Tab-separated table of N, CA and C in Angstrom:
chain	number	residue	atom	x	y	z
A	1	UNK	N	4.455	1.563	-26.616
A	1	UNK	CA	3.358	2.513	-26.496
A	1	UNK	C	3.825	3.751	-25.753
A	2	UNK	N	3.811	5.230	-26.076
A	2	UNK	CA	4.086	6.168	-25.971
A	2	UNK	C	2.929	6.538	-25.068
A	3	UNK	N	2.972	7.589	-24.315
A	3	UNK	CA	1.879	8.708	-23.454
A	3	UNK	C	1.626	7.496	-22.349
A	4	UNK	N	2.459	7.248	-22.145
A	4	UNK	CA	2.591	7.004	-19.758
A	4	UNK	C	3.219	7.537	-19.579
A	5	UNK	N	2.863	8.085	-18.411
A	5	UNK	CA	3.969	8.859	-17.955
A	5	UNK	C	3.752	8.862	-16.039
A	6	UNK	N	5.011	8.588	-15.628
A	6	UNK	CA	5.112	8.166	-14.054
A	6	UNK	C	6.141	9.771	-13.255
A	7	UNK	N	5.789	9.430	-12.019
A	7	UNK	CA	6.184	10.425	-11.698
A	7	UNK	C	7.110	9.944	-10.615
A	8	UNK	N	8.405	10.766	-10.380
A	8	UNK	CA	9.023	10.387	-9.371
A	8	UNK	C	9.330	11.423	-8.306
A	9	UNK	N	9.594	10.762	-7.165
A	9	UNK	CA	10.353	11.818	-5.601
A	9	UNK	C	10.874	11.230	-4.594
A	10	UNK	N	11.731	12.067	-4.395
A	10	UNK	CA	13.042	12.285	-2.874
A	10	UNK	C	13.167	12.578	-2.174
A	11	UNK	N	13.198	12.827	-0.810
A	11	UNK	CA	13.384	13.586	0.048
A	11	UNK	C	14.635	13.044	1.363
A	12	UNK	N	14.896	11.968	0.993
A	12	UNK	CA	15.871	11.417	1.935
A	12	UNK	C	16.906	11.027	1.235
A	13	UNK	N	18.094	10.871	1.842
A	13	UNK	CA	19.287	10.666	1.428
A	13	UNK	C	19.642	11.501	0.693
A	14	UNK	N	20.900	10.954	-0.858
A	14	UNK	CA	21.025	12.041	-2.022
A	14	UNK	C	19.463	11.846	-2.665
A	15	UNK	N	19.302	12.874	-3.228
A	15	UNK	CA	17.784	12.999	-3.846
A	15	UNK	C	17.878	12.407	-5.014
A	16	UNK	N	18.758	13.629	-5.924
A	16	UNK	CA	19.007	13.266	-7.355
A	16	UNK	C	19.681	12.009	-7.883
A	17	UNK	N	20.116	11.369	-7.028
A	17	UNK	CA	20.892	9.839	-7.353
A	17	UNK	C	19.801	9.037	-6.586
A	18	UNK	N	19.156	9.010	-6.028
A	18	UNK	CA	17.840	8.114	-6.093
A	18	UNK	C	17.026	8.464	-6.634
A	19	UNK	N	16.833	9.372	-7.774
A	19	UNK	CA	15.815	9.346	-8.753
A	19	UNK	C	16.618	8.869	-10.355
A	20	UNK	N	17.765	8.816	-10.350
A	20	UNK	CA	18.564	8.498	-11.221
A	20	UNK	C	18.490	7.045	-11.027
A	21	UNK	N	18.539	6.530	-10.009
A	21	UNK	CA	18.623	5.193	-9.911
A	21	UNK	C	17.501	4.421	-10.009
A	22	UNK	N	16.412	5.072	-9.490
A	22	UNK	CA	15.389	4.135	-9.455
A	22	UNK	C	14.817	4.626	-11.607
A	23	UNK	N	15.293	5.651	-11.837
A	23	UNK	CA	15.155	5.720	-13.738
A	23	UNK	C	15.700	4.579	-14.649
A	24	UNK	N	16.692	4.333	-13.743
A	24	UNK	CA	17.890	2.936	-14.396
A	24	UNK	C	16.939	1.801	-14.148
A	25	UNK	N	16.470	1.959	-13.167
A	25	UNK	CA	15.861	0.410	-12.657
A	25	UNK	C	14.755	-0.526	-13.611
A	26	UNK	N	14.417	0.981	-14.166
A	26	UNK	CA	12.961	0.768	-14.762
A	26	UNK	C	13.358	-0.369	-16.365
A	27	UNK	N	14.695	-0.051	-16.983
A	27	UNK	CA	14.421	-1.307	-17.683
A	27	UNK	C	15.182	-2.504	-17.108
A	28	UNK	N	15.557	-2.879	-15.793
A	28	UNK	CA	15.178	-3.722	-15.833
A	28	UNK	C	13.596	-4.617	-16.327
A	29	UNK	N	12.558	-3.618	-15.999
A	29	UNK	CA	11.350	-4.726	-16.206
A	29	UNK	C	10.521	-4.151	-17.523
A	30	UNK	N	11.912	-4.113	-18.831
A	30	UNK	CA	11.416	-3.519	-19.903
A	30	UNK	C	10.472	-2.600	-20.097
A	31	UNK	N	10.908	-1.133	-19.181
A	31	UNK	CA	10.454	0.167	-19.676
A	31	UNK	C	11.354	0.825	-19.666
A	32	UNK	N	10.777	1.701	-20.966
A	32	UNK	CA	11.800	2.145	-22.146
A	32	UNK	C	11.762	3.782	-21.854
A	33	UNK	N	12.327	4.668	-20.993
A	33	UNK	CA	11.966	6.107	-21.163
A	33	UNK	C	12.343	7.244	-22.033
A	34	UNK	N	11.424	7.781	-22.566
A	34	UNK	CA	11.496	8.229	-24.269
A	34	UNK	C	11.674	9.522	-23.599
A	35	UNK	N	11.327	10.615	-22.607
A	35	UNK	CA	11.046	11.600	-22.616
A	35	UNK	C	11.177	11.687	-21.084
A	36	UNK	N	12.377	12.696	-19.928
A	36	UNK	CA	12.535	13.001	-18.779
A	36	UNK	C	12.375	14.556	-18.715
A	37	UNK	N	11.656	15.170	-17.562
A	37	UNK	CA	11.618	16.437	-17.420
A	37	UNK	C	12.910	16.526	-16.637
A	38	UNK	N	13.106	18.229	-16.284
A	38	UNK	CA	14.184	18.121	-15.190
A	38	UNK	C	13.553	18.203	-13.853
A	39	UNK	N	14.649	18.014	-12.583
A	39	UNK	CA	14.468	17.706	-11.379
A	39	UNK	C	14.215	19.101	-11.139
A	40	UNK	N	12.799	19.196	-10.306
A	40	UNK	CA	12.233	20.330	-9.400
A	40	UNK	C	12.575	20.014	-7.865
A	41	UNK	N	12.772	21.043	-7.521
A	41	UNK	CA	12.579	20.623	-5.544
A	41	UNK	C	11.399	21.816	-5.084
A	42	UNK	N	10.658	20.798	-4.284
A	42	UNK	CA	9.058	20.836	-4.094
A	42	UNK	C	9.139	20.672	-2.898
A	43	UNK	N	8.253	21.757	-2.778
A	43	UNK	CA	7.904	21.671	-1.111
A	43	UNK	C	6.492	20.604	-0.646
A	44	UNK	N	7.004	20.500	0.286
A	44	UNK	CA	6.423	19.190	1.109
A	44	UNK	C	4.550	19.704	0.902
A	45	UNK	N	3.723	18.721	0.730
A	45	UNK	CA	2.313	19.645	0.957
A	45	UNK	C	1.690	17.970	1.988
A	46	UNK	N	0.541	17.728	2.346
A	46	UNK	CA	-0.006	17.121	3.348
A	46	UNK	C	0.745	17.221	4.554
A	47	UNK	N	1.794	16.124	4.744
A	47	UNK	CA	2.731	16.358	5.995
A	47	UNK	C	4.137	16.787	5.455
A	48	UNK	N	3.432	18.337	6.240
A	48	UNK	CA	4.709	19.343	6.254
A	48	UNK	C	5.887	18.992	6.967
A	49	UNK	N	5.571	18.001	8.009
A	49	UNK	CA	7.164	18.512	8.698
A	49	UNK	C	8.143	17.329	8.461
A	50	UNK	N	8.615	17.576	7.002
A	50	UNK	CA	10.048	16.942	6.452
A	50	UNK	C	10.619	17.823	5.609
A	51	UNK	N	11.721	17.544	4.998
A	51	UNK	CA	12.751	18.321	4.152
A	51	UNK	C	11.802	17.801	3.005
A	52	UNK	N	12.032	18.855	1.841
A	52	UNK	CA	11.874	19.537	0.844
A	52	UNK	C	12.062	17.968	-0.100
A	53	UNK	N	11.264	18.104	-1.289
A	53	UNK	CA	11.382	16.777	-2.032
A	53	UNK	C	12.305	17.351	-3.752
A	54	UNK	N	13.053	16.217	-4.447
A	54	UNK	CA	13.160	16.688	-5.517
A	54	UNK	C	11.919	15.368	-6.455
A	55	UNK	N	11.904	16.121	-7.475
A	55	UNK	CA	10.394	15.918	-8.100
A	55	UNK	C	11.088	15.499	-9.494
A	56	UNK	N	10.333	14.433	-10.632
A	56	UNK	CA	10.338	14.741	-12.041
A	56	UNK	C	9.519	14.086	-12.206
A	57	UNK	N	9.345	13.949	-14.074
A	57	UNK	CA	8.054	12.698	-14.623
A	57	UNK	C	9.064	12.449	-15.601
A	58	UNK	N	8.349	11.279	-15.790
A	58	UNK	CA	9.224	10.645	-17.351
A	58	UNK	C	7.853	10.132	-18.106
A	59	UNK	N	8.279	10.288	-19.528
A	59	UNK	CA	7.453	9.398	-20.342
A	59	UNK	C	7.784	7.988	-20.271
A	60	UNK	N	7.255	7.314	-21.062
A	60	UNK	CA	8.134	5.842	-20.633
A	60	UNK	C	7.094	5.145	-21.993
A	61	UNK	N	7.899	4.128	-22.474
A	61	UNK	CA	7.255	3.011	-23.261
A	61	UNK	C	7.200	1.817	-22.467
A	62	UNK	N	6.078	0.692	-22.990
A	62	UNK	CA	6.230	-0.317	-22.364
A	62	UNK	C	5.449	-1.270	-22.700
A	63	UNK	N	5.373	-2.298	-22.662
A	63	UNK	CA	4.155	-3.427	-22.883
A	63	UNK	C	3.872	-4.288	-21.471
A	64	UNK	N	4.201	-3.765	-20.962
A	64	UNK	CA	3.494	-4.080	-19.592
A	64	UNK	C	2.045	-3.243	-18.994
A	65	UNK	N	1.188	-4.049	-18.674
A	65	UNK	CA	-0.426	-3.585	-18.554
A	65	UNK	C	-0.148	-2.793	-17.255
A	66	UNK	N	-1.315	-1.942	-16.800
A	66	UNK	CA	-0.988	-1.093	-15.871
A	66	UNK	C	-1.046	-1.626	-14.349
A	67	UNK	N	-1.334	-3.052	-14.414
A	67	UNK	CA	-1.266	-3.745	-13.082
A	67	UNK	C	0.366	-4.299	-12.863
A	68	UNK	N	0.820	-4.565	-13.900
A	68	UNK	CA	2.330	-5.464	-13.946
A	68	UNK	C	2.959	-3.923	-14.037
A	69	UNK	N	3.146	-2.556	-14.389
A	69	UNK	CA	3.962	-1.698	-14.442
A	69	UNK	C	3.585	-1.227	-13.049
A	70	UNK	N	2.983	-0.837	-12.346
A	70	UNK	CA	2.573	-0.944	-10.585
A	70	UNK	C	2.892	-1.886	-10.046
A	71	UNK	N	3.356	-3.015	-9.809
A	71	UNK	CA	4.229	-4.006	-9.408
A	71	UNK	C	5.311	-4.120	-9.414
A	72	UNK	N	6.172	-3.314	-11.126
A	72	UNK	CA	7.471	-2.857	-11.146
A	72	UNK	C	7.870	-1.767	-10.429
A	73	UNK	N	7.065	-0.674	-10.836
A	73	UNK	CA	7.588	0.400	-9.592
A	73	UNK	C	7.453	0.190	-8.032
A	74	UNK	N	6.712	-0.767	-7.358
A	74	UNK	CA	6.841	-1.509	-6.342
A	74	UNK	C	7.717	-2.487	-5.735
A	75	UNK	N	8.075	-2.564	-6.955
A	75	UNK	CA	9.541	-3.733	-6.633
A	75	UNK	C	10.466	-2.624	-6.394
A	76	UNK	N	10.605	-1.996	-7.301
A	76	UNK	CA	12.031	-0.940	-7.525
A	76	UNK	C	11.889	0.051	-6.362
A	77	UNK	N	10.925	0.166	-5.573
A	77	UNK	CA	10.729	1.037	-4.126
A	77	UNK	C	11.408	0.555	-3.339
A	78	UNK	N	10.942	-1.219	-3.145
A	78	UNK	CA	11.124	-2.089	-2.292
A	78	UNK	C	12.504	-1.878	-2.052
A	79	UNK	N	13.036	-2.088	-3.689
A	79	UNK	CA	14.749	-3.001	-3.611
A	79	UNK	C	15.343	-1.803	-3.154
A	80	UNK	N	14.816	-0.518	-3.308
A	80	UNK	CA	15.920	0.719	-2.560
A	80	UNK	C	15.902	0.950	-1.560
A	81	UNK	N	14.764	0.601	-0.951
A	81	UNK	CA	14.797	0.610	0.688
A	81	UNK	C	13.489	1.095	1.043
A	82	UNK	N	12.692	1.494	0.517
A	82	UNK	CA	11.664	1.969	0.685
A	82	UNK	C	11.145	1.691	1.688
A	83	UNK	N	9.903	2.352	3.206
A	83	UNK	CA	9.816	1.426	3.877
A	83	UNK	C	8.701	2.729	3.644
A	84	UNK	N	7.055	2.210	3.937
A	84	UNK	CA	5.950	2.658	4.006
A	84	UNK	C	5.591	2.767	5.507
A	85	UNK	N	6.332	3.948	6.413
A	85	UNK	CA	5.867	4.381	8.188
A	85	UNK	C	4.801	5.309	8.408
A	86	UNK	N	4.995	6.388	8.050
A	86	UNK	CA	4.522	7.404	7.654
A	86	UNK	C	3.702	7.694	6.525
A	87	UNK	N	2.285	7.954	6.605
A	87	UNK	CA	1.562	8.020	5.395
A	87	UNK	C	1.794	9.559	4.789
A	88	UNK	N	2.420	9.692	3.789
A	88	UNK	CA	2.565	11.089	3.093
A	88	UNK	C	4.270	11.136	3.696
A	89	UNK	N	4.770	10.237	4.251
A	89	UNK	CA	6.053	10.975	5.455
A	89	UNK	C	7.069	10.895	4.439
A	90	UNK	N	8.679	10.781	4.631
A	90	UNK	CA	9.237	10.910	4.079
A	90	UNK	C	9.659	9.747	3.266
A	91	UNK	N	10.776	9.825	1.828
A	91	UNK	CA	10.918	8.575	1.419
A	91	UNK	C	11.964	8.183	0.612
A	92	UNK	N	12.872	7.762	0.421
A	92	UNK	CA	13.874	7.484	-0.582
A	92	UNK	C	13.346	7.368	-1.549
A	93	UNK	N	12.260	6.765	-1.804
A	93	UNK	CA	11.999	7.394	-3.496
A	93	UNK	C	10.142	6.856	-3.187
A	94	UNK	N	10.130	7.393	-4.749
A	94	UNK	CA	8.257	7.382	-4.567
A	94	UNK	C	7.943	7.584	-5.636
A	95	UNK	N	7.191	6.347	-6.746
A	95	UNK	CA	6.694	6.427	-7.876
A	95	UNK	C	5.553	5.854	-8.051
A	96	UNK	N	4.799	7.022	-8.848
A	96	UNK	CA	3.618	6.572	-9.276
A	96	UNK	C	3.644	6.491	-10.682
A	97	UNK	N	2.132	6.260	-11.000
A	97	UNK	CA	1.981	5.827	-12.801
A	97	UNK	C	0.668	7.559	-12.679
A	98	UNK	N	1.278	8.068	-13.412
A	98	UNK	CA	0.203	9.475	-13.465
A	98	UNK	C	-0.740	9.206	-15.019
A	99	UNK	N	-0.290	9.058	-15.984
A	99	UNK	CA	-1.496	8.961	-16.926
A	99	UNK	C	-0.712	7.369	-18.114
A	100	UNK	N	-1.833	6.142	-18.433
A	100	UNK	CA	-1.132	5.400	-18.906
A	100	UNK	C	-2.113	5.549	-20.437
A	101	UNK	N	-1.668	6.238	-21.106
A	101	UNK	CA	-2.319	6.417	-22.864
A	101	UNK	C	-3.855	7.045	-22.001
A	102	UNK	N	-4.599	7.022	-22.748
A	102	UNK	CA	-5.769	7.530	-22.429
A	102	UNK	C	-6.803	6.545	-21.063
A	103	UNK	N	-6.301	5.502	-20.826
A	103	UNK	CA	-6.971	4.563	-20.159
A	103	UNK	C	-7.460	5.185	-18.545
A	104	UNK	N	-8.601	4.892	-18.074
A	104	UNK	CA	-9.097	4.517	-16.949
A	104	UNK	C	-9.142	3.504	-16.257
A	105	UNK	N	-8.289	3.367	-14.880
A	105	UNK	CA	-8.627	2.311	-13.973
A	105	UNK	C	-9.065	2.639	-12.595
A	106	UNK	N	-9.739	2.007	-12.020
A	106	UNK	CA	-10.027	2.118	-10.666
A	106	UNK	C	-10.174	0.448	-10.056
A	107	UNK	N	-9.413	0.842	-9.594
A	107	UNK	CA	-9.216	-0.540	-8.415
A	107	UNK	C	-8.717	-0.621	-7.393
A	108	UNK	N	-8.647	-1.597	-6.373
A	108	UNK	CA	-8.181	-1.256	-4.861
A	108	UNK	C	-7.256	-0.866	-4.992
A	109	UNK	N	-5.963	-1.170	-5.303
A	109	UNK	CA	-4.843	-0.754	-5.112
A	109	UNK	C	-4.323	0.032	-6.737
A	110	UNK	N	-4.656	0.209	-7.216
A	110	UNK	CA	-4.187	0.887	-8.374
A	110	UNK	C	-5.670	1.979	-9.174
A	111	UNK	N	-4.880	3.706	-9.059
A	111	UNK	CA	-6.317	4.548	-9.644
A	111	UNK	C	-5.559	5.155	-10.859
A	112	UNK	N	-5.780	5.191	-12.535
A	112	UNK	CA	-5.056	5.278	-13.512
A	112	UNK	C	-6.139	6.770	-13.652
A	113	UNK	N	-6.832	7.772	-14.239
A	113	UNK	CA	-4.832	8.646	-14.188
A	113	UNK	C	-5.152	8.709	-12.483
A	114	UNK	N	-3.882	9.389	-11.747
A	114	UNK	CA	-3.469	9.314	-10.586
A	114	UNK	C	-4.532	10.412	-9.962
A	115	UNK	N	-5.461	9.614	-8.652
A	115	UNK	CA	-6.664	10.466	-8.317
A	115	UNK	C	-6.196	11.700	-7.909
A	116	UNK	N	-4.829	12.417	-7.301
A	116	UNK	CA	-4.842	13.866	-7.014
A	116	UNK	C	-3.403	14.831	-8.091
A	117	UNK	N	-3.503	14.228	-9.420
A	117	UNK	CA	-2.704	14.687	-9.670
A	117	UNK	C	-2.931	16.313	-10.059
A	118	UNK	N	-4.094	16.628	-10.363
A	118	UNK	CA	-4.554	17.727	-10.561
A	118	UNK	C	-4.439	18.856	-9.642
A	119	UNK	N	-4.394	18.382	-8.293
A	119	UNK	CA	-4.293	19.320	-7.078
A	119	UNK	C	-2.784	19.605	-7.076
A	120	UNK	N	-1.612	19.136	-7.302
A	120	UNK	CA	-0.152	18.558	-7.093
A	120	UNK	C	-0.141	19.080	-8.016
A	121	UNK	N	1.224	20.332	-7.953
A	121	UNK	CA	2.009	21.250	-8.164
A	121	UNK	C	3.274	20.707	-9.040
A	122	UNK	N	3.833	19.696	-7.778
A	122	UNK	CA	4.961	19.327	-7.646
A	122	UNK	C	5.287	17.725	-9.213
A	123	UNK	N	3.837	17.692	-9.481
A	123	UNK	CA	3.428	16.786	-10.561
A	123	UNK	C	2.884	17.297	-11.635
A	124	UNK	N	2.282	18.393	-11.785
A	124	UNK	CA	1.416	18.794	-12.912
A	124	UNK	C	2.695	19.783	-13.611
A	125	UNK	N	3.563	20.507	-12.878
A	125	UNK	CA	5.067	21.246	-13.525
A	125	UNK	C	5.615	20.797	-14.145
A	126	UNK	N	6.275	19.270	-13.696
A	126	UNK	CA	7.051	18.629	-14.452
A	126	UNK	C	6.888	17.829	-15.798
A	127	UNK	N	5.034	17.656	-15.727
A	127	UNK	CA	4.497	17.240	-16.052
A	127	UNK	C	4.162	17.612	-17.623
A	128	UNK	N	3.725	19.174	-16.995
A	128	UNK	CA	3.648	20.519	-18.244
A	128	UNK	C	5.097	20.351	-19.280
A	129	UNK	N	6.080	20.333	-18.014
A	129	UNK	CA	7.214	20.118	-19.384
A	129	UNK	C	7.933	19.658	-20.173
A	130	UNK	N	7.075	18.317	-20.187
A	130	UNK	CA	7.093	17.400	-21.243
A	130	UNK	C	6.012	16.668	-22.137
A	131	UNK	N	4.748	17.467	-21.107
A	131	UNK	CA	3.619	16.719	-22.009
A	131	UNK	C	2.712	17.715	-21.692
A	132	UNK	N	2.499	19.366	-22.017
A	132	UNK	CA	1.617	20.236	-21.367
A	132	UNK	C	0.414	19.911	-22.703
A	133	UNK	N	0.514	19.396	-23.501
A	133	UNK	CA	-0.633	18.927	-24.458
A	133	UNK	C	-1.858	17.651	-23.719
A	134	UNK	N	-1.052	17.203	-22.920
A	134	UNK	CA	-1.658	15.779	-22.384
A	134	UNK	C	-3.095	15.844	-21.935
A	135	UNK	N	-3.515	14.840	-22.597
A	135	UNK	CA	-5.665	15.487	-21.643
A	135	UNK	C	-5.505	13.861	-20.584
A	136	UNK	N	-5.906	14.764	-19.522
A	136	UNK	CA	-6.779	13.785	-18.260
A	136	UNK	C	-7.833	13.003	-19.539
A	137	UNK	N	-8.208	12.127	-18.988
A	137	UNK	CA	-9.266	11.338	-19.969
A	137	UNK	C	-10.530	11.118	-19.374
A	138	UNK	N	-10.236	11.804	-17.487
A	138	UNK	CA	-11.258	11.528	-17.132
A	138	UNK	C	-11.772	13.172	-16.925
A	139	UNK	N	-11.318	14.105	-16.727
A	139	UNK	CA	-11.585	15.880	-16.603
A	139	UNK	C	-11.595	16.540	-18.422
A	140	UNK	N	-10.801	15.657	-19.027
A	140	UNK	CA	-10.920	16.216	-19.864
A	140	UNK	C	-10.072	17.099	-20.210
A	141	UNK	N	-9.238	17.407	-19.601
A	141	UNK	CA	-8.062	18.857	-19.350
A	141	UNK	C	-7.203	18.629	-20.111
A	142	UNK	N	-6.152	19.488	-20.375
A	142	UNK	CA	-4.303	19.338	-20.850
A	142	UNK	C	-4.062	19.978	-19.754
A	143	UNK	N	-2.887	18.901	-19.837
A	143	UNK	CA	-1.988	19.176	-18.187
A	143	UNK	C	-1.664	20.845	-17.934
A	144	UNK	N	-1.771	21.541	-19.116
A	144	UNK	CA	-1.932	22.977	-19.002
A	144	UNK	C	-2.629	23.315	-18.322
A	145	UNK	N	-4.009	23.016	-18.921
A	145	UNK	CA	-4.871	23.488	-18.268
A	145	UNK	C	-5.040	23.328	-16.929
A	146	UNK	N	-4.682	22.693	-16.183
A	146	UNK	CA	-5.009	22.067	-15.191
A	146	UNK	C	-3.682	22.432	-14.093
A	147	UNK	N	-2.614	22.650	-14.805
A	147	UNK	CA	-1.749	23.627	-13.853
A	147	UNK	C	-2.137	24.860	-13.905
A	148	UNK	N	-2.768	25.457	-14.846
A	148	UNK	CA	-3.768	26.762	-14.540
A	148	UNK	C	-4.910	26.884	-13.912
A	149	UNK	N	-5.397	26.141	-13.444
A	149	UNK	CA	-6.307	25.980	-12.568
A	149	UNK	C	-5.864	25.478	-11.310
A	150	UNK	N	-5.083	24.695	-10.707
A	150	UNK	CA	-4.929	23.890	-9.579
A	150	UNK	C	-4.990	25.287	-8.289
A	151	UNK	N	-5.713	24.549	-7.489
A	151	UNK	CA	-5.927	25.561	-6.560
A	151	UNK	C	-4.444	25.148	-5.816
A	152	UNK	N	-3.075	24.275	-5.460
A	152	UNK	CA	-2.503	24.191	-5.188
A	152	UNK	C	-1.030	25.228	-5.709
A	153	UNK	N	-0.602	25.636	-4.207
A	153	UNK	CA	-0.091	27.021	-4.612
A	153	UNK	C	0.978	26.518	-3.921
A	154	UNK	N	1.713	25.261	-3.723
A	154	UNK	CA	3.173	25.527	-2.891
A	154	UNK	C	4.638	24.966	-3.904
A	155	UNK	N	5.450	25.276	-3.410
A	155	UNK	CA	6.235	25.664	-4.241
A	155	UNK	C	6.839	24.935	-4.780
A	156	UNK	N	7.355	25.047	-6.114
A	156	UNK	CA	8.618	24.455	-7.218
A	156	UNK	C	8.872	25.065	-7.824
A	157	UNK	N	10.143	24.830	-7.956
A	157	UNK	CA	11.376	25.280	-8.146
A	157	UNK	C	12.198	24.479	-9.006
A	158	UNK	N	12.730	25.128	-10.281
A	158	UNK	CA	13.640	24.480	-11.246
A	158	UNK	C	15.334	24.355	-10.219
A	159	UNK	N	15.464	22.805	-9.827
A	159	UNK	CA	17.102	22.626	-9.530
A	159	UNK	C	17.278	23.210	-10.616
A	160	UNK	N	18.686	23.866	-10.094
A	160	UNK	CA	19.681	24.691	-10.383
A	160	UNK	C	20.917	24.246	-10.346
């Protein structure tokens, strides 16, 4: 199944080889990525005071439901070192599930599409450039639209 698409980020260690790595990881738990934007570096927004993040999204195939593909990217946090201190703080890597096909979820620990992706710069860019057709299912938008609107104004930047 085509149109999920997850988002990834860095800010500690090498950036771009922990987003490379945790991309590899993903079939381990049979997901298939059809479609990678390139790496942005994004400035920090809630808690400002860390270094600069690098950013992408991938499309991804998969037959895993959206509770078992949130468990995989939870594992694959875990196994890199991930450690949850700091809420918003810094992180060797950091993946979410931003839109899975048209579906809605809300549940304690898992909100399908991702509740602030619309505000996020650093997600709706990378986002645009691989799927700027994509509609929220719950706003209704294409990710166009919605990077034209985001009142969020901080910065990204195409790595170079």
């Amino acid at each position: 199944m085509k149109g999920i698409y997850l988002s990834l980020g860095s800010n500690l260690g090498e950036r771009a080889g922990n987003i490379a790595r945790a991309i590899a990881e993903l079939a381990r738990f049979g997901v298939r990525v059809v479609k990678q934007s390139a790496l942005y570096e994004t400035e920090p927004v809630e808690f400002l005071a860390q270094d600069w993040f690098l950013n992408c999204v991938v499309e991804v195939e998969t037959e895993l439901a959206p509770g078992e593909l949130m468990r995989a990217l939870l594992e694959i946090e875990r196994g890199m070192g991930r450690e949850r201190v700091t809420p918003k703080g810094p992180r060797i890597i950091d993946m979410d599930i931003l839109l899975y096909l048209s579906q809605v979820v809300r549940g304690a620990d898992l909100e399908i599409p991702h509740p602030r992706m619309a505000q996020r710069r650093f997600v709706l860019v990378p986002l645009a450039e691989i799927a700027d057709g994509a509609v929220h299912p719950v706003l209704r938008k294409t990710v166009a639209e919605m990077l034209a609107e985001t009142p969020d104004r901080s910065a990204v930047r195409l790595l170079s």
